Amino acid sequence: MDVSIIIVNYNTKRLLADCLNSIYEQTKDISFEVIVSDNGSKDGSIEMLKDNFPQVILIENNANLGFGAANNRGLAIAKGKYIFYLNSDTILLNNAVKIFFDYWENSPEKDSIGALGANLLNINKETIHSGGLFPDYKSDISGLTHNIYGFMKQFFFHTLFKKNLPEYKNEKSEKIIGQVDYITGADLFLKNDNFSYFDEDFFMYCEETYLQYKLSQENKKRILIDGVKIIHLEGQSAEKITTNLVHNEASFAAIQGKISRIMYFKKTGSSFISIFVLKLLTAILWLNPLIFKYTKNYIKYIFHPEKNKTQFY
């Protein structure tokens, strides 16, 4: 078996069906299997898979284990030489799996490769965020300070003038070819070995970044390659509360991202003082009246991120 494609699903029945159809339509001249690790979906995903995709290997977790843990369940039974972690909200536009496989197999530096990825596209086929530099606590502290100030202005503006907050939109990104610190977890191609397992302390987000941080410690390269075409319907597999600015900080995805980044900095050896400042600023941000009703149940996880084992998103 050349490649095991592992997809985590949680209530994304329509998106998952589109993703699977694109895999079977586009993937040719390579042996592969598809493993769907389902985190307790209630939207008919299981029935859809059994009726329409009987060839898919289905793992029914019966609970939301989180992204990394669910992928690990798939990895534990994967038979492929390589692993392709793929989000359910993606659509393959070409023979991406074969392109990844051939690049690794034919590379003169194949033994030094740790992970491959592609420049992802939005629905308009514009390049979107696909990877970059490892998180930096100084940048996070700066960003949190900026957001606190911005939210204070927004709160008073909204309270005094009853104006709607501006809409939140995903920004386009520049195309990157070559080495990066990390590749996003939406399309992550790896060798099937012990370095492919996620740290299950992360419930959602930063688990792929930490996995690649560990690869960097082994001097394994993470590379965005050209030629692969994958649409990522970014954010559509996560809960959406609102389309305005509140979404930046109030959505479940944004909340989980903040908790996971604190976890990441702890695991990668940031100083006690820098982590304390991050926790404090995150708590101040989440106490803002505009988002407090969304964040109040998660404030405790700022200080104990390892206990964040939320069952629903």
Short mmCIF file of C-alpha atoms in Angstrom, two decimals:
data_model
loop_
_atom_site.label_atom_id
_atom_site.label_comp_id
_atom_site.label_asym_id
_atom_site.label_seq_id
_atom_site.Cartn_x
_atom_site.Cartn_y
_atom_site.Cartn_z
CA MET A 1 0.00 0.00 0.00
CA ASP A 2 1.46 3.35 -1.06
CA VAL A 3 -0.63 5.89 0.85
CA SER A 4 -3.20 5.89 3.67
CA ILE A 5 -5.46 8.94 3.50
CA ILE A 6 -6.83 9.75 6.97
CA ILE A 7 -9.78 12.12 7.42
CA VAL A 8 -11.28 13.19 10.74
CA ASN A 9 -15.01 13.87 10.56
CA TYR A 10 -17.37 15.58 12.95
CA ASN A 11 -20.80 16.47 11.57
CA THR A 12 -19.52 17.43 8.11
CA LYS A 13 -21.61 15.01 6.07
CA ARG A 14 -21.91 17.12 2.90
CA LEU A 15 -18.33 18.33 2.97
CA LEU A 16 -17.03 14.82 3.63
CA ALA A 17 -18.99 13.41 0.69
CA ASP A 18 -17.55 16.08 -1.63
CA CYS A 19 -14.04 15.42 -0.30
CA LEU A 20 -14.31 11.65 -0.80
CA ASN A 21 -15.76 12.03 -4.29
CA SER A 22 -12.80 14.22 -5.25
CA ILE A 23 -10.34 11.66 -3.85
CA TYR A 24 -11.78 8.76 -5.82
CA GLU A 25 -12.18 10.86 -8.98
CA GLN A 26 -8.68 12.35 -8.95
CA THR A 27 -6.40 9.72 -7.40
CA LYS A 28 -4.90 7.41 -10.04
CA ASP A 29 -1.88 5.17 -10.67
CA ILE A 30 -1.18 4.65 -6.98
CA SER A 31 -2.40 2.20 -4.33
CA PHE A 32 -4.25 3.90 -1.49
CA GLU A 33 -6.81 3.46 1.24
CA VAL A 34 -9.11 6.00 2.84
CA ILE A 35 -9.70 5.91 6.59
CA VAL A 36 -12.40 8.12 8.13
CA SER A 37 -12.12 8.57 11.89
CA ASP A 38 -15.52 9.84 13.01
CA ASN A 39 -15.78 11.77 16.27
CA GLY A 40 -19.37 10.90 17.18
CA SER A 41 -21.21 12.64 14.33
CA LYS A 42 -24.98 13.02 14.64
CA ASP A 43 -25.71 14.41 11.17
CA GLY A 44 -26.00 11.15 9.25
CA SER A 45 -22.33 11.00 8.27
CA ILE A 46 -22.01 7.36 9.36
CA GLU A 47 -25.03 6.26 7.35
CA MET A 48 -23.84 8.24 4.31
CA LEU A 49 -20.44 6.55 4.45
CA LYS A 50 -21.89 3.07 4.77
CA ASP A 51 -24.37 3.64 1.93
CA ASN A 52 -22.22 5.57 -0.54
CA PHE A 53 -18.59 4.77 0.30
CA PRO A 54 -18.42 1.15 1.51
CA GLN A 55 -14.75 1.02 0.45
CA VAL A 56 -13.86 3.58 3.13
CA ILE A 57 -12.44 2.16 6.36
CA LEU A 58 -14.62 3.69 9.07
CA ILE A 59 -13.61 4.17 12.68
CA GLU A 60 -16.53 5.10 14.94
CA ASN A 61 -15.08 6.86 17.97
CA ASN A 62 -18.56 7.56 19.43
CA ALA A 63 -17.24 10.74 21.08
CA ASN A 64 -15.34 13.85 20.05
CA LEU A 65 -11.77 12.81 20.83
CA GLY A 66 -10.26 15.92 19.25
CA PHE A 67 -8.39 16.27 15.97
CA GLY A 68 -5.06 14.72 16.91
CA ALA A 69 -6.47 11.79 18.86
CA ALA A 70 -8.90 10.89 16.07
CA ASN A 71 -6.11 10.99 13.49
CA ASN A 72 -4.02 8.75 15.72
CA ARG A 73 -6.81 6.16 15.73
CA GLY A 74 -6.60 6.11 11.96
CA LEU A 75 -2.82 5.97 11.95
CA ALA A 76 -2.87 2.95 14.25
CA ILE A 77 -4.50 0.82 11.51
CA ALA A 78 -3.01 2.53 8.43
CA LYS A 79 -1.20 0.21 6.00
CA GLY A 80 0.32 2.81 3.70
CA LYS A 81 4.02 3.59 3.40
CA TYR A 82 2.96 7.22 3.63
CA ILE A 83 0.20 8.99 5.55
CA PHE A 84 -1.87 11.82 4.09
CA TYR A 85 -3.80 13.72 6.74
CA LEU A 86 -6.61 15.53 4.93
CA ASN A 87 -9.38 17.77 6.25
CA SER A 88 -12.97 16.88 5.43
CA ASP A 89 -13.49 20.42 4.09
CA THR A 90 -11.04 19.97 1.22
CA ILE A 91 -11.52 19.12 -2.46
CA LEU A 92 -8.76 17.62 -4.59
CA LEU A 93 -8.57 19.24 -8.02
CA ASN A 94 -5.84 16.97 -9.39
CA ASN A 95 -3.91 13.79 -8.63
CA ALA A 96 -2.47 15.35 -5.47
CA VAL A 97 -1.75 12.09 -3.65
CA LYS A 98 0.38 10.77 -6.54
CA ILE A 99 2.22 14.09 -6.86
CA PHE A 100 3.16 14.03 -3.17
CA PHE A 101 4.18 10.36 -3.38
CA ASP A 102 6.33 10.84 -6.49
CA TYR A 103 8.03 13.95 -5.08
CA TRP A 104 9.12 12.10 -1.93
CA GLU A 105 10.07 8.88 -3.67
CA ASN A 106 12.13 10.63 -6.38
CA SER A 107 13.76 13.29 -4.22
CA PRO A 108 17.55 12.98 -3.90
CA GLU A 109 17.13 14.15 -0.30
CA LYS A 110 14.22 11.84 0.52
CA ASP A 111 15.80 10.71 3.80
CA SER A 112 15.86 14.29 5.10
CA ILE A 113 12.18 15.03 4.32
CA GLY A 114 9.83 15.12 7.29
CA ALA A 115 6.58 16.39 5.76
CA LEU A 116 5.11 17.70 2.51
CA GLY A 117 2.22 20.04 1.86
CA ALA A 118 0.75 22.29 -0.82
CA ASN A 119 -0.38 25.87 -1.29
CA LEU A 120 -4.06 25.54 -0.53
CA LEU A 121 -6.72 27.39 -2.50
CA ASN A 122 -9.99 29.03 -1.52
CA ILE A 123 -13.20 28.56 -3.49
CA ASN A 124 -12.04 31.26 -5.91
CA LYS A 125 -8.77 29.34 -6.39
CA GLU A 126 -6.73 32.02 -4.67
CA THR A 127 -3.81 30.96 -2.46
CA ILE A 128 -4.65 30.92 1.26
CA HIS A 129 -2.66 30.21 4.41
CA SER A 130 -0.86 26.89 4.00
CA GLY A 131 2.08 27.06 6.40
CA GLY A 132 4.73 29.37 7.76
CA LEU A 133 6.92 30.09 10.74
CA PHE A 134 6.59 28.42 14.11
CA PRO A 135 4.57 30.46 16.64
CA ASP A 136 6.53 33.14 18.44
CA TYR A 137 5.35 34.20 21.90
CA LYS A 138 6.47 37.81 21.31
CA SER A 139 4.18 38.03 18.28
CA ASP A 140 1.35 36.46 20.26
CA ILE A 141 1.77 38.95 23.09
CA SER A 142 1.78 41.82 20.58
CA GLY A 143 -1.31 40.43 18.85
CA LEU A 144 -3.19 39.94 22.10
CA THR A 145 -2.39 43.49 23.21
CA HIS A 146 -3.62 44.85 19.87
CA ASN A 147 -6.82 42.79 20.10
CA ILE A 148 -7.55 43.91 23.65
CA TYR A 149 -7.25 47.55 22.58
CA GLY A 150 -9.34 46.94 19.47
CA PHE A 151 -12.08 45.16 21.36
CA MET A 152 -12.27 47.95 23.93
CA LYS A 153 -12.84 50.43 21.12
CA GLN A 154 -15.37 48.16 19.45
CA PHE A 155 -17.27 47.63 22.68
CA PHE A 156 -17.71 51.34 23.33
CA PHE A 157 -18.43 52.06 19.67
CA HIS A 158 -21.06 49.32 19.53
CA THR A 159 -22.59 50.27 22.88
CA LEU A 160 -22.77 54.00 22.20
CA PHE A 161 -23.72 54.01 18.53
CA LYS A 162 -25.32 50.58 18.03
CA LYS A 163 -23.31 50.01 14.88
CA ASN A 164 -22.76 46.55 13.46
CA LEU A 165 -19.25 45.23 13.71
CA PRO A 166 -17.32 44.87 10.43
CA GLU A 167 -17.37 41.51 8.70
CA TYR A 168 -14.55 39.04 9.18
CA LYS A 169 -12.95 37.69 6.01
CA ASN A 170 -10.11 35.24 5.38
CA GLU A 171 -7.18 37.02 3.79
CA LYS A 172 -5.37 35.82 0.70
CA SER A 173 -1.77 34.70 1.13
CA GLU A 174 1.35 34.71 -1.01
CA LYS A 175 2.33 31.43 -2.64
CA ILE A 176 5.28 29.72 -0.95
CA ILE A 177 7.40 27.00 -2.53
CA GLY A 178 10.13 25.36 -0.48
CA GLN A 179 10.94 24.86 3.16
CA VAL A 180 8.71 26.21 5.91
CA ASP A 181 8.64 25.69 9.67
CA TYR A 182 5.23 24.03 9.55
CA ILE A 183 2.53 22.98 7.09
CA THR A 184 -1.14 23.35 8.02
CA GLY A 185 -2.89 20.17 9.11
CA ALA A 186 -5.46 20.41 6.31
CA ASP A 187 -3.12 18.55 3.93
CA LEU A 188 -0.13 16.98 5.63
CA PHE A 189 1.83 14.22 3.87
CA LEU A 190 4.17 12.19 6.10
CA LYS A 191 6.10 8.94 6.30
CA ASN A 192 4.19 6.26 8.22
CA ASP A 193 6.36 6.06 11.32
CA ASN A 194 6.38 7.12 14.96
CA PHE A 195 6.87 10.77 13.97
CA SER A 196 3.42 10.77 12.36
CA TYR A 197 1.56 10.53 15.67
CA PHE A 198 -0.03 13.66 17.15
CA ASP A 199 0.33 14.71 20.78
CA GLU A 200 -3.13 14.10 22.22
CA ASP A 201 -2.74 16.82 24.84
CA PHE A 202 -3.87 19.16 22.04
CA PHE A 203 -7.62 18.96 21.51
CA MET A 204 -7.79 21.14 18.41
CA TYR A 205 -5.12 23.27 16.64
CA CYS A 206 -1.33 23.43 17.01
CA GLU A 207 -1.07 19.65 17.12
CA GLU A 208 0.32 19.60 13.57
CA THR A 209 2.65 22.50 14.42
CA TYR A 210 4.02 20.68 17.45
CA LEU A 211 4.41 17.46 15.43
CA GLN A 212 6.52 19.40 12.92
CA TYR A 213 8.43 21.15 15.70
CA LYS A 214 9.52 17.67 16.79
CA LEU A 215 10.46 16.85 13.18
CA SER A 216 12.62 19.99 13.14
CA GLN A 217 14.44 18.68 16.21
CA GLU A 218 15.34 15.65 14.09
CA ASN A 219 16.53 17.89 11.21
CA LYS A 220 13.66 16.73 9.00
CA LYS A 221 12.51 19.25 6.38
CA ARG A 222 8.93 20.46 5.95
CA ILE A 223 8.34 21.46 2.34
CA LEU A 224 5.50 23.10 0.39
CA ILE A 225 5.68 21.74 -3.15
CA ASP A 226 4.30 22.99 -6.44
CA GLY A 227 1.77 21.25 -8.68
CA VAL A 228 -0.71 20.05 -6.07
CA LYS A 229 -4.15 21.68 -6.29
CA ILE A 230 -6.44 21.41 -3.26
CA ILE A 231 -9.33 23.67 -2.29
CA HIS A 232 -9.70 24.24 1.44
CA LEU A 233 -13.11 25.55 2.45
CA GLU A 234 -11.39 27.05 5.48
CA GLY A 235 -13.36 27.05 8.72
CA GLN A 236 -16.38 25.21 7.35
CA SER A 237 -15.75 22.13 9.49
CA ALA A 238 -15.84 24.24 12.67
CA GLU A 239 -18.73 26.00 14.38
CA LYS A 240 -19.56 29.53 13.25
CA ILE A 241 -21.18 31.93 15.72
CA THR A 242 -21.25 35.09 13.63
CA THR A 243 -19.80 36.52 10.43
CA ASN A 244 -18.65 39.79 12.01
CA LEU A 245 -15.54 40.74 13.94
CA VAL A 246 -16.65 38.82 17.03
CA HIS A 247 -15.85 35.66 15.05
CA ASN A 248 -12.14 36.51 15.37
CA GLU A 249 -12.16 35.76 19.07
CA ALA A 250 -15.55 34.29 19.99
CA SER A 251 -15.80 31.26 17.73
CA PHE A 252 -15.04 27.85 19.15
CA ALA A 253 -12.15 27.55 16.69
CA ALA A 254 -10.57 30.82 17.84
CA ILE A 255 -10.98 29.87 21.51
CA GLN A 256 -9.39 26.48 20.96
CA GLY A 257 -6.58 28.12 19.01
CA LYS A 258 -5.67 30.34 21.96
CA ILE A 259 -5.67 27.42 24.42
CA SER A 260 -3.59 25.27 22.08
CA ARG A 261 -0.99 27.97 21.50
CA ILE A 262 -0.46 28.28 25.25
CA MET A 263 0.01 24.51 25.32
CA TYR A 264 2.45 24.74 22.41
CA PHE A 265 4.60 27.35 24.15
CA LYS A 266 4.67 25.26 27.31
CA LYS A 267 5.78 22.14 25.42
CA THR A 268 8.45 23.94 23.40
CA GLY A 269 10.17 25.43 26.42
CA SER A 270 9.07 29.08 26.55
CA SER A 271 9.85 30.85 29.80
CA PHE A 272 7.46 30.87 32.74
CA ILE A 273 7.17 34.65 32.54
CA SER A 274 6.27 34.70 28.82
CA ILE A 275 3.64 31.99 29.31
CA PHE A 276 2.21 33.81 32.33
CA VAL A 277 1.89 37.03 30.29
CA LEU A 278 0.15 35.12 27.47
CA LYS A 279 -2.31 33.60 29.92
CA LEU A 280 -3.01 36.93 31.58
CA LEU A 281 -3.60 38.79 28.30
CA THR A 282 -5.82 36.00 26.98
CA ALA A 283 -7.92 36.13 30.16
CA ILE A 284 -8.26 39.93 29.88
CA LEU A 285 -9.31 39.60 26.23
CA TRP A 286 -11.89 36.93 27.00
CA LEU A 287 -13.44 39.02 29.78
CA ASN A 288 -14.58 41.59 27.21
CA PRO A 289 -18.40 41.87 27.38
CA LEU A 290 -18.74 41.38 23.61
CA ILE A 291 -17.42 37.82 23.76
CA PHE A 292 -17.59 36.81 27.43
CA LYS A 293 -20.73 34.71 26.95
CA TYR A 294 -18.73 32.56 24.49
CA THR A 295 -15.45 32.46 26.39
CA LYS A 296 -16.54 32.20 30.01
CA ASN A 297 -16.61 28.39 30.07
CA TYR A 298 -13.07 28.18 28.69
CA ILE A 299 -11.20 30.69 30.86
CA LYS A 300 -10.16 27.91 33.26
CA TYR A 301 -8.34 26.15 30.41
CA ILE A 302 -6.09 29.16 29.88
CA PHE A 303 -4.39 28.20 33.11
CA HIS A 304 -4.71 24.43 32.67
CA PRO A 305 -4.69 23.80 28.89
CA GLU A 306 -3.89 20.10 29.34
CA LYS A 307 -7.38 19.62 30.85
CA ASN A 308 -9.11 20.96 27.74
CA LYS A 309 -10.82 17.80 26.50
CA THR A 310 -14.01 19.38 25.16
CA GLN A 311 -16.49 16.91 23.71
CA PHE A 312 -18.40 19.18 21.31
CA TYR A 313 -17.52 21.71 18.65
#
